[in-house]
Short mmCIF file of C-alpha atoms in Angstrom, two decimals:
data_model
loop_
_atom_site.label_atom_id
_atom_site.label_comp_id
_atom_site.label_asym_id
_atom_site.label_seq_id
_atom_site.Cartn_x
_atom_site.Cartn_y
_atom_site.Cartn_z
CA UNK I 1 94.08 107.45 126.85
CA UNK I 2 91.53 104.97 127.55
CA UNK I 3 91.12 102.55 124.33
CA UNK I 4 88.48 100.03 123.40
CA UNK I 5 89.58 97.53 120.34
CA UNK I 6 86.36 95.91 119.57
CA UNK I 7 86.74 92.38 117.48
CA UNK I 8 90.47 90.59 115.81
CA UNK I 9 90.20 88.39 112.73
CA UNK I 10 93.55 88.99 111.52
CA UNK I 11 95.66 90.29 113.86
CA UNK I 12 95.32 93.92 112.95
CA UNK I 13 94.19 95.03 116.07
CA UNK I 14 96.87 93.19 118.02
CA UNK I 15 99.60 95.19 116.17
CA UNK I 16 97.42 98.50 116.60
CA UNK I 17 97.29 97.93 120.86
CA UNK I 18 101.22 97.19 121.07
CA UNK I 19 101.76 100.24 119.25
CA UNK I 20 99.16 102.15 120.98
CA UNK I 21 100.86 100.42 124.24
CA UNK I 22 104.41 101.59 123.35
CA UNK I 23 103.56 105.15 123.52
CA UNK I 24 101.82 104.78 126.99
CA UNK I 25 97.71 104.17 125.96
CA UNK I 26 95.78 101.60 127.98
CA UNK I 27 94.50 99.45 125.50
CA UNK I 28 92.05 96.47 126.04
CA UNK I 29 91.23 93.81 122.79
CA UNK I 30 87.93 91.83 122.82
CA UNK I 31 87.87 88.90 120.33
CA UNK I 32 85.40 86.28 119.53
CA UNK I 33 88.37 84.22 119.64
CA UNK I 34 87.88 81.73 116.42
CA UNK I 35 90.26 79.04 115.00
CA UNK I 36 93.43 81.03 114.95
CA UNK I 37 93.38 82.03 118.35
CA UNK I 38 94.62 85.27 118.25
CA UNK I 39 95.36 86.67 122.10
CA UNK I 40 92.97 89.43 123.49
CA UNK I 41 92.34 90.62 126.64
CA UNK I 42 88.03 90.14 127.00
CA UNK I 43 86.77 86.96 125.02
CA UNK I 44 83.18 86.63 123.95
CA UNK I 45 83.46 82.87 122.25
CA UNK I 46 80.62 81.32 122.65
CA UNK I 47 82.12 78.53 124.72
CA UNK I 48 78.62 76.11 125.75
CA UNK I 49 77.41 76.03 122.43
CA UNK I 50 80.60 75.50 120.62
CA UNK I 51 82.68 73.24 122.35
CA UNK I 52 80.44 71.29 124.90
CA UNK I 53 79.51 67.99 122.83
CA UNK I 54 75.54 67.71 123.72
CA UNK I 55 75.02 71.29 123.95
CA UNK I 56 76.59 71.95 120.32
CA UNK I 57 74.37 68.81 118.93
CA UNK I 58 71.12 70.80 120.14
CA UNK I 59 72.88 73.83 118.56
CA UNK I 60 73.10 72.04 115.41
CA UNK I 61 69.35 70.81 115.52
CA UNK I 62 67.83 73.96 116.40
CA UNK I 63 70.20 75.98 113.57
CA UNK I 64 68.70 72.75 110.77
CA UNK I 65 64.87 73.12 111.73
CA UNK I 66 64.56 77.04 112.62
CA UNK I 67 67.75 78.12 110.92
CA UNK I 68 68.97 80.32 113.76
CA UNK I 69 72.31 79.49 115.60
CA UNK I 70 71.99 79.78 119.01
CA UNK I 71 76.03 80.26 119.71
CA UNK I 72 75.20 84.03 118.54
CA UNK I 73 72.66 84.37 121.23
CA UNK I 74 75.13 83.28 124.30
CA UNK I 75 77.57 85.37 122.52
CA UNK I 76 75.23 87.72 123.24
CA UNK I 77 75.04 86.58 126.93
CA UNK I 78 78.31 86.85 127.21
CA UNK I 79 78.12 91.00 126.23
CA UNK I 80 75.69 91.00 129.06
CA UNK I 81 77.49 89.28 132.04
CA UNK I 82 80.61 91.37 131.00
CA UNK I 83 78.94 94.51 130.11
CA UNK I 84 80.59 97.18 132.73
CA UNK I 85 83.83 96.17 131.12
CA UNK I 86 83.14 97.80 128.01
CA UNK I 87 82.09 101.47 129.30
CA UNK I 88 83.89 104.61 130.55
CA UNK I 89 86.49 104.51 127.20
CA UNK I 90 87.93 107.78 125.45
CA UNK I 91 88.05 105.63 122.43
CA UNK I 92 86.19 102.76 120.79
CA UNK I 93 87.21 101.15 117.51
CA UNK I 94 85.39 98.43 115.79
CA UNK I 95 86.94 96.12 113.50
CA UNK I 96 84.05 96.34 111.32
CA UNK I 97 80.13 96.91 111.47
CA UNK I 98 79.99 93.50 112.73
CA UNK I 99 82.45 92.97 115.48
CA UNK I 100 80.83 90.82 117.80
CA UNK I 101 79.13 88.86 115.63
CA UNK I 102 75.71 88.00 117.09
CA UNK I 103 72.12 88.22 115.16
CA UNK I 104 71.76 91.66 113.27
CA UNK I 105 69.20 92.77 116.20
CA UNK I 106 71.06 91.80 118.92
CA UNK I 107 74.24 93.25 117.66
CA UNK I 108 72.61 96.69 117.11
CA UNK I 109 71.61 96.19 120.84
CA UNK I 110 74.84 95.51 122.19
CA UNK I 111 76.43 98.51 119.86
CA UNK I 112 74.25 100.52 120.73
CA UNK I 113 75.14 100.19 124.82
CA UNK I 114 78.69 100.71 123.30
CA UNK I 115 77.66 104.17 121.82
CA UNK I 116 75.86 105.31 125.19
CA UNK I 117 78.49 104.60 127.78
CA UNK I 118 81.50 105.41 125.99
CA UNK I 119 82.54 108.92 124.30
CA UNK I 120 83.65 108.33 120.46
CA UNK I 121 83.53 105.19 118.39
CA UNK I 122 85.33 104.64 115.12
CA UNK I 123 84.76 101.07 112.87
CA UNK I 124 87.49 100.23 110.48
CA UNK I 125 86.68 99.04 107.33
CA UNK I 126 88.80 95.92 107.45
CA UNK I 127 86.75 93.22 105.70
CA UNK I 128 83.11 92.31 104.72
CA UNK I 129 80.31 94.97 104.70
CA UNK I 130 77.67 96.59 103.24
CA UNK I 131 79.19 99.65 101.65
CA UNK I 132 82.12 96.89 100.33
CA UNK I 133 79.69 94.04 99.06
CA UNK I 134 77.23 96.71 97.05
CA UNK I 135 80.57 98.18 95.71
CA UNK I 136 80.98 94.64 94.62
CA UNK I 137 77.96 94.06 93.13
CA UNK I 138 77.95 97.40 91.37
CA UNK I 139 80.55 95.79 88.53
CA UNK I 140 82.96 98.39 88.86
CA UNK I 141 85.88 96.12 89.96
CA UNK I 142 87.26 94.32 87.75
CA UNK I 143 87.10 91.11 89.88
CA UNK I 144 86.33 90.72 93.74
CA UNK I 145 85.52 88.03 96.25
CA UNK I 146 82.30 87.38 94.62
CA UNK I 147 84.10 87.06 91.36
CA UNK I 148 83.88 82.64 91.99
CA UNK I 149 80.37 82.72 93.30
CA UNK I 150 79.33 83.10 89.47
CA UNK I 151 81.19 79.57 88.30
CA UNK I 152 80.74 77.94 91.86
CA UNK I 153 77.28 79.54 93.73
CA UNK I 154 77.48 77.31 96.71
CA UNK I 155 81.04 77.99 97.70
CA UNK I 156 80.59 78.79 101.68
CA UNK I 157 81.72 82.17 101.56
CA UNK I 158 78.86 83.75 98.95
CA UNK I 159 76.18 83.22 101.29
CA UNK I 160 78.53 84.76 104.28
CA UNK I 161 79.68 87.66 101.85
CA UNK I 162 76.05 88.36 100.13
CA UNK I 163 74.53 88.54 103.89
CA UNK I 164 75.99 91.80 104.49
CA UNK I 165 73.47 93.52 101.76
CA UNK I 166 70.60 92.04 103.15
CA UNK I 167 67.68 93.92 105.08
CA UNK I 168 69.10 93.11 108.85
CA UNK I 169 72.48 93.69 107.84
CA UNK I 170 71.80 97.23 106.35
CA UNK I 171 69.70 98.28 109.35
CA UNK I 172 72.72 97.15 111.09
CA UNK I 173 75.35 99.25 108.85
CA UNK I 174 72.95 102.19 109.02
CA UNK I 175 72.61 102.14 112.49
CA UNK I 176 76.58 101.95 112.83
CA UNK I 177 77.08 104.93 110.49
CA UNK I 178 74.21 106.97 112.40
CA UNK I 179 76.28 106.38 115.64
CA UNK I 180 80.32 106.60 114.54
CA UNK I 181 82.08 109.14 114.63
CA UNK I 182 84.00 108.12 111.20
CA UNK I 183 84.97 105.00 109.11
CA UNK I 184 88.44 104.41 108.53
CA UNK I 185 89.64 101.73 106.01
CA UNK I 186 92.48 99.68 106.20
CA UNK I 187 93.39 98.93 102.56
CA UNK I 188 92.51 99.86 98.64
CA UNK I 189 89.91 96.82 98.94
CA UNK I 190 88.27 99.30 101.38
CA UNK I 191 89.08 102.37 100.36
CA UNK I 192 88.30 102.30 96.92
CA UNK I 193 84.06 101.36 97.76
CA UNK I 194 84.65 104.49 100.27
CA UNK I 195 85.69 107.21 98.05
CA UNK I 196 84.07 110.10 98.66
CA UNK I 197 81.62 109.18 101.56
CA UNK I 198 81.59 111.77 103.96
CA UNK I 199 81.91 109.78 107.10
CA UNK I 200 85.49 108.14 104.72
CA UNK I 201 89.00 109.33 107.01
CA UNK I 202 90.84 107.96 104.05
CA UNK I 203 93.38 104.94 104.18
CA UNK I 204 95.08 104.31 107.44
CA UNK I 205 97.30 101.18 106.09
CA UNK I 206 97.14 98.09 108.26
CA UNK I 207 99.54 98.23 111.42
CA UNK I 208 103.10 95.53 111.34
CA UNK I 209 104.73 95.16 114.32
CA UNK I 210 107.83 94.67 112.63
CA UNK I 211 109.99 93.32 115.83
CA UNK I 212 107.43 90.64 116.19
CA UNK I 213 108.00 89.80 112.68
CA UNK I 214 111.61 89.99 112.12
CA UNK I 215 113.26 88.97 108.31
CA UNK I 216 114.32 85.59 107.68
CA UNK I 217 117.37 85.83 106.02
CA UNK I 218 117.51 83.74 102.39
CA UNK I 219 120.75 82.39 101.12
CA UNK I 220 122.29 84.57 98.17
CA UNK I 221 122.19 83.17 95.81
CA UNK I 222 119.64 80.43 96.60
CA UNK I 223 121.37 77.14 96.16
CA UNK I 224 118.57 75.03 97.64
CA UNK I 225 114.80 73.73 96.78
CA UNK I 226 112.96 76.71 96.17
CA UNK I 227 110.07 76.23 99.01
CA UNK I 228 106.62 77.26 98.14
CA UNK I 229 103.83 77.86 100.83
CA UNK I 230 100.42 77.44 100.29
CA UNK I 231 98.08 78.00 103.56
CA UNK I 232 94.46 77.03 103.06
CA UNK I 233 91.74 78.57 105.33
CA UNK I 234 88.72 75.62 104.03
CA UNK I 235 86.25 78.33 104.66
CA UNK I 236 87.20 80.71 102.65
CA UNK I 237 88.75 78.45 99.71
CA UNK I 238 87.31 80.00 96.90
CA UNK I 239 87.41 83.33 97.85
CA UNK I 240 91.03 83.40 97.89
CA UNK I 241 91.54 81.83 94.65
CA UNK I 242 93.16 78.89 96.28
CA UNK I 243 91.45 76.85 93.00
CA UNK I 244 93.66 78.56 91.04
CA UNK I 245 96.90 78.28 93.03
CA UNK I 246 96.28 74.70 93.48
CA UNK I 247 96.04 74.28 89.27
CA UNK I 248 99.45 76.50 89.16
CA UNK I 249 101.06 74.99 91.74
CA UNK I 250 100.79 71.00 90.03
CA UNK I 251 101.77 73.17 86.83
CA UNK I 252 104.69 74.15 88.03
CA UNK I 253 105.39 70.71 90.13
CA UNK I 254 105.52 68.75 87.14
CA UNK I 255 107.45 71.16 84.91
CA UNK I 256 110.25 71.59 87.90
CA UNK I 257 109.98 68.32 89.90
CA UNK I 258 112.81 68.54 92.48
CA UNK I 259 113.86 72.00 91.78
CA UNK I 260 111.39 72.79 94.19
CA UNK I 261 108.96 72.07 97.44
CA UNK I 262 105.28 72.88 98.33
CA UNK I 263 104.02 73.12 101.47
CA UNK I 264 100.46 73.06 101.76
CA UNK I 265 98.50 73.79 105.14
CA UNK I 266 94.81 73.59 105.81
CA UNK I 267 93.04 75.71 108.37
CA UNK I 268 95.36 75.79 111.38
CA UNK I 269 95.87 77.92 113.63
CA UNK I 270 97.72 81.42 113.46
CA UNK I 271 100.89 79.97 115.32
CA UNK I 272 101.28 76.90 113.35
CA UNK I 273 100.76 78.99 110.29
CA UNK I 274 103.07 81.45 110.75
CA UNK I 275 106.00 78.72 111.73
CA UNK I 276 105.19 76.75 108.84
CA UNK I 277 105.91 79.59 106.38
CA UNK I 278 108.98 80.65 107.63
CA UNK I 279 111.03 78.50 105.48
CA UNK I 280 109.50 79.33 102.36
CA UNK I 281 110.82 81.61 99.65
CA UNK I 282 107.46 82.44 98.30
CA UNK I 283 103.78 82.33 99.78
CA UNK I 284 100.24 82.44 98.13
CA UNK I 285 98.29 84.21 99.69
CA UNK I 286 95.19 85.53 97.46
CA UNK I 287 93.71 86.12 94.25
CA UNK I 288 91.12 88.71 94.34
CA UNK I 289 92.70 91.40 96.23
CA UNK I 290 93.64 94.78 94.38
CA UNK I 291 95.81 95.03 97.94
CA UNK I 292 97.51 93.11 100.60
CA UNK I 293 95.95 91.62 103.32
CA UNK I 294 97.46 91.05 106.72
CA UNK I 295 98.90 87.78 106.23
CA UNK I 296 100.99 88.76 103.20
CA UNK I 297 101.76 92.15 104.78
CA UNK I 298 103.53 89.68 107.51
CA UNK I 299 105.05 87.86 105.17
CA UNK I 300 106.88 90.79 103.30
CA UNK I 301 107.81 92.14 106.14
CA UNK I 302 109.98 88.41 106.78
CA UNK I 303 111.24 89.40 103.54
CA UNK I 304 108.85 87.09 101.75
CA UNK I 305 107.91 86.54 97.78
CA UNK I 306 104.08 87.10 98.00
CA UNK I 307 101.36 86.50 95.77
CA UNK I 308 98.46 88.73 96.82
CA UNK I 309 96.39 91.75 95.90
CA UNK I 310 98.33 94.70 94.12
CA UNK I 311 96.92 96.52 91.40
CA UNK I 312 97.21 99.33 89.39
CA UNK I 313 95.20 101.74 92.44
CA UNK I 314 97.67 100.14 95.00
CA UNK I 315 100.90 100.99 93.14
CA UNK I 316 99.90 104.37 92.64
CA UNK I 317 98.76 105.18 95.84
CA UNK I 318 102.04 104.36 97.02
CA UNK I 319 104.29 105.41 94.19
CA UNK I 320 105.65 101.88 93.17
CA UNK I 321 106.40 100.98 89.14
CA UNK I 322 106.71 97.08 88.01
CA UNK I 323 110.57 97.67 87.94
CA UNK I 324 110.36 97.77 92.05
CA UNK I 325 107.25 96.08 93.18
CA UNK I 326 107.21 94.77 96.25
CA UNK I 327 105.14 91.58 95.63
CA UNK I 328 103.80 90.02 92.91
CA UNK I 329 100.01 90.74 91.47
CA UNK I 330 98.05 87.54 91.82
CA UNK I 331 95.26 87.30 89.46
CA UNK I 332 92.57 84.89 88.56
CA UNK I 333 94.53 83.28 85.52
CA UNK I 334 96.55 79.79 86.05
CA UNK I 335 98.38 80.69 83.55
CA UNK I 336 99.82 84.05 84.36
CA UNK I 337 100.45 82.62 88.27
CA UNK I 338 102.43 79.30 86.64
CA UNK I 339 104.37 81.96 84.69
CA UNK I 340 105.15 84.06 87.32
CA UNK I 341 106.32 81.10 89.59
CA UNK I 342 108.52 79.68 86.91
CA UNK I 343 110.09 83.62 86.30
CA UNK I 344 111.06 83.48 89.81
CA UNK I 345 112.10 79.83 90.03
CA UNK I 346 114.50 80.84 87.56
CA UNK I 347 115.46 83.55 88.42
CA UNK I 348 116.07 83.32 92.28
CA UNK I 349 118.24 86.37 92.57
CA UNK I 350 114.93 88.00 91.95
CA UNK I 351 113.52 86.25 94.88
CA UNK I 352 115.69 87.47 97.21
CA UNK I 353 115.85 91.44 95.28
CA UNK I 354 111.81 91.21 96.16
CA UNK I 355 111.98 90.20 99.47
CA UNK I 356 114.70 92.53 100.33
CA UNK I 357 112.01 95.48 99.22
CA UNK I 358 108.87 94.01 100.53
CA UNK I 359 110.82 94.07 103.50
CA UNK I 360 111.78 97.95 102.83
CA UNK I 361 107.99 98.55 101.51
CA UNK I 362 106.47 97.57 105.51
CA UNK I 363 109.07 99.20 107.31
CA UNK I 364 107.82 102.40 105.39
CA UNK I 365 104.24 101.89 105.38
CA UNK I 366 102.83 99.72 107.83
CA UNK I 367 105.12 99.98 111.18
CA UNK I 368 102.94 99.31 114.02
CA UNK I 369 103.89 102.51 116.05
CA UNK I 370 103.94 105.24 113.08
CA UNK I 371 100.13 103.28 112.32
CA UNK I 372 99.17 104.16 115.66
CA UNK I 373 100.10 107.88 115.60
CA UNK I 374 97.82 107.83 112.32
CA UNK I 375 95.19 106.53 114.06
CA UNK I 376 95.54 108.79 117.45
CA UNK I 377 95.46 111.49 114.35
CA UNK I 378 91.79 109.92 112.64
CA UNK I 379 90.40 109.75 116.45
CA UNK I 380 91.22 113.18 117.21
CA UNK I 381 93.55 112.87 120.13
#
């Protein structure tokens, strides 16, 4: 088969082509191709208006006095010169209702040529959209990504996150529901604003290509410096609770001193990132996440301590109990993360008894090519 994978912001649809790729599909990957350089095969970054000094100045002019960014439209150019690469596919997915990231208009343009010359598209629900940020709004989770844009309004990612319910951006989501064939989301975070919508597969979990990330085996028992890593995207600093990981973390710093080591990283790329954390015992990944993203799903599978998203919905869906979780709930309380660092500080056989089944949990769950026959399944094929 014939396979479109349309947008990458975390990797996701890396892992899904080298599974698809293993069992003999011919997959191409188009990415935008932002900070953490993720590989793909077609790149639409908007190159003159980004990195070319003068040309980005003007960009930054027009965006202050007219409010429109002018990297979306060559984005947008881009589509066009390179448009007969993206026809004559069996499938199209979408890594969301926004995958190449030009104006609303444009987009719906683009996606629409997308629809016409190719013969089913899917979008994942992987991140950001409407259906997601009205599920937000609605109050009936308990806390979400817009929980800090009560206490801090201006934090960059509100205005990113609140776009998505805005007129242009729901002509855009209806238009991309009109036209899909289905909607197929990635995690609870997704799955749970889905429930019942009749265009809703169900949850395909994320894909881990597990060779790629093979375990890195901890000393037992740990007799060294128990290393702590803390990776910062600055975009996106409130709405993964780094605030309240930062207060832990000098919590625990000055009630443990040398027993242990932070590493702190801000914004770099995917490589670097993924290098850093390697010697850690335990990573922090988010707050406000009833599930795991795709960095902490990469990180258990190295047999990582994780802080991230999993509530009460995730351990049922999968049939875990608090005796054998597979990483640890991070919520928005200093308190209860300080505690839970200082339980596994001392206690580091526990460390290593966690990351032993996180490991266990992705090999079960999220390997790349058992993902892929679940998706071949949702297409149809």
């Amino acid at each position: 088969m014939k396979i479109l994978l349309l947008g990458e912001y975390s990797r996701f649809h890396n892992s899904l082509k080298e599974g698809l790729t293993e069992m003999g599909h011919k997959v191409t990957l188009v990415s935008d191709n932002d900070f953490k350089n993720y590989p793909a095969d077609i790149y639409l970054y908007a190159y003159w208006f980004k990195d070319i000094y003068i040309l980005n100045k003007i960009r930054q002019g027009i965006f202050r006095i007219f409010k429109t960014d002018v990297a979306q439209w060559e984005t947008a150019v881009r589509f066009y010169l390179m448009r007969k690469k993206f026809t004559g596919y069996d499938i199209v997915q979408m890594v969301n209702e926004y995958p190449i990231q030009s104006t609303p208009y444009l987009e719906m343009k683009m996606l629409g040529y997308i629809f016409k010359k190719n013969k089913k598209v899917f979008v994942s629900s992987s991140g950001d959209d409407y259906i997601c940020v009205k599920y937000m709004l609605s109050g009936k989770p308990k806390y979400s990504v817009l929980t800090p844009c009560k206490v801090n309004p201006n934090a960059t990612h509100c205005k990113y996150t609140l776009k998505y319910v805005t007129k242009p951006f729901k002509k855009l989501h209806e238009f991309v529901f009109e036209n899909v064939h289905a909607v197929i989301p990635g995690d609870m975070d997704y799955a749970l604003p889905l429930q019942g919508h009749p265009k809703s597969t169900g949850l395909v979990p994320f894909p881990i290509n597990l060779k790629k990330n093979a375990v890195v085996e901890v000393p037992s028992p740990i007799t060294s410096k128990i290393m702590i890593f803390h990776g910062i995207n600055k975009v996106n600093y409130y709405k993964k609770g780094n605030d309240f990981f930062e207060k832990a973390l000098d919590n625990v710093k000055n009630k443990y001193g040398d027993r242990i080591e932070v590493i702190t990283t801000w914004s770099v790329p995917y490589e670097t990132y993924i290098t850093l954390y390697n010697s850690c015992h335990i990573l922090l990944d988010q707050i406000y996440g009833y599930d795991q993203g795709y960095n902490a799903l990469e990180a258990m599978a190295k047999g990582k301590v994780v802080f991230s998203g999993a509530e009460d919905e995730f351990m049922e869906h999968y049939g875990l109990t608090q005796s054998e979780r597979v990483v640890v709930n991070a919520i928005p309380d200093v308190q209860a993360i300080a505690d839970e660092l200082s339980f596994l500080i001392e206690n580091p056989s526990e460390i290593v008894a966690m990351g032993k089944r996180a490991r266990a949990f992705v090999e079960k769950e999220h390997d790349h090519v058992m993902i892929a026959k679940k998706y071949l399944e949702k297409w149809g094929l």
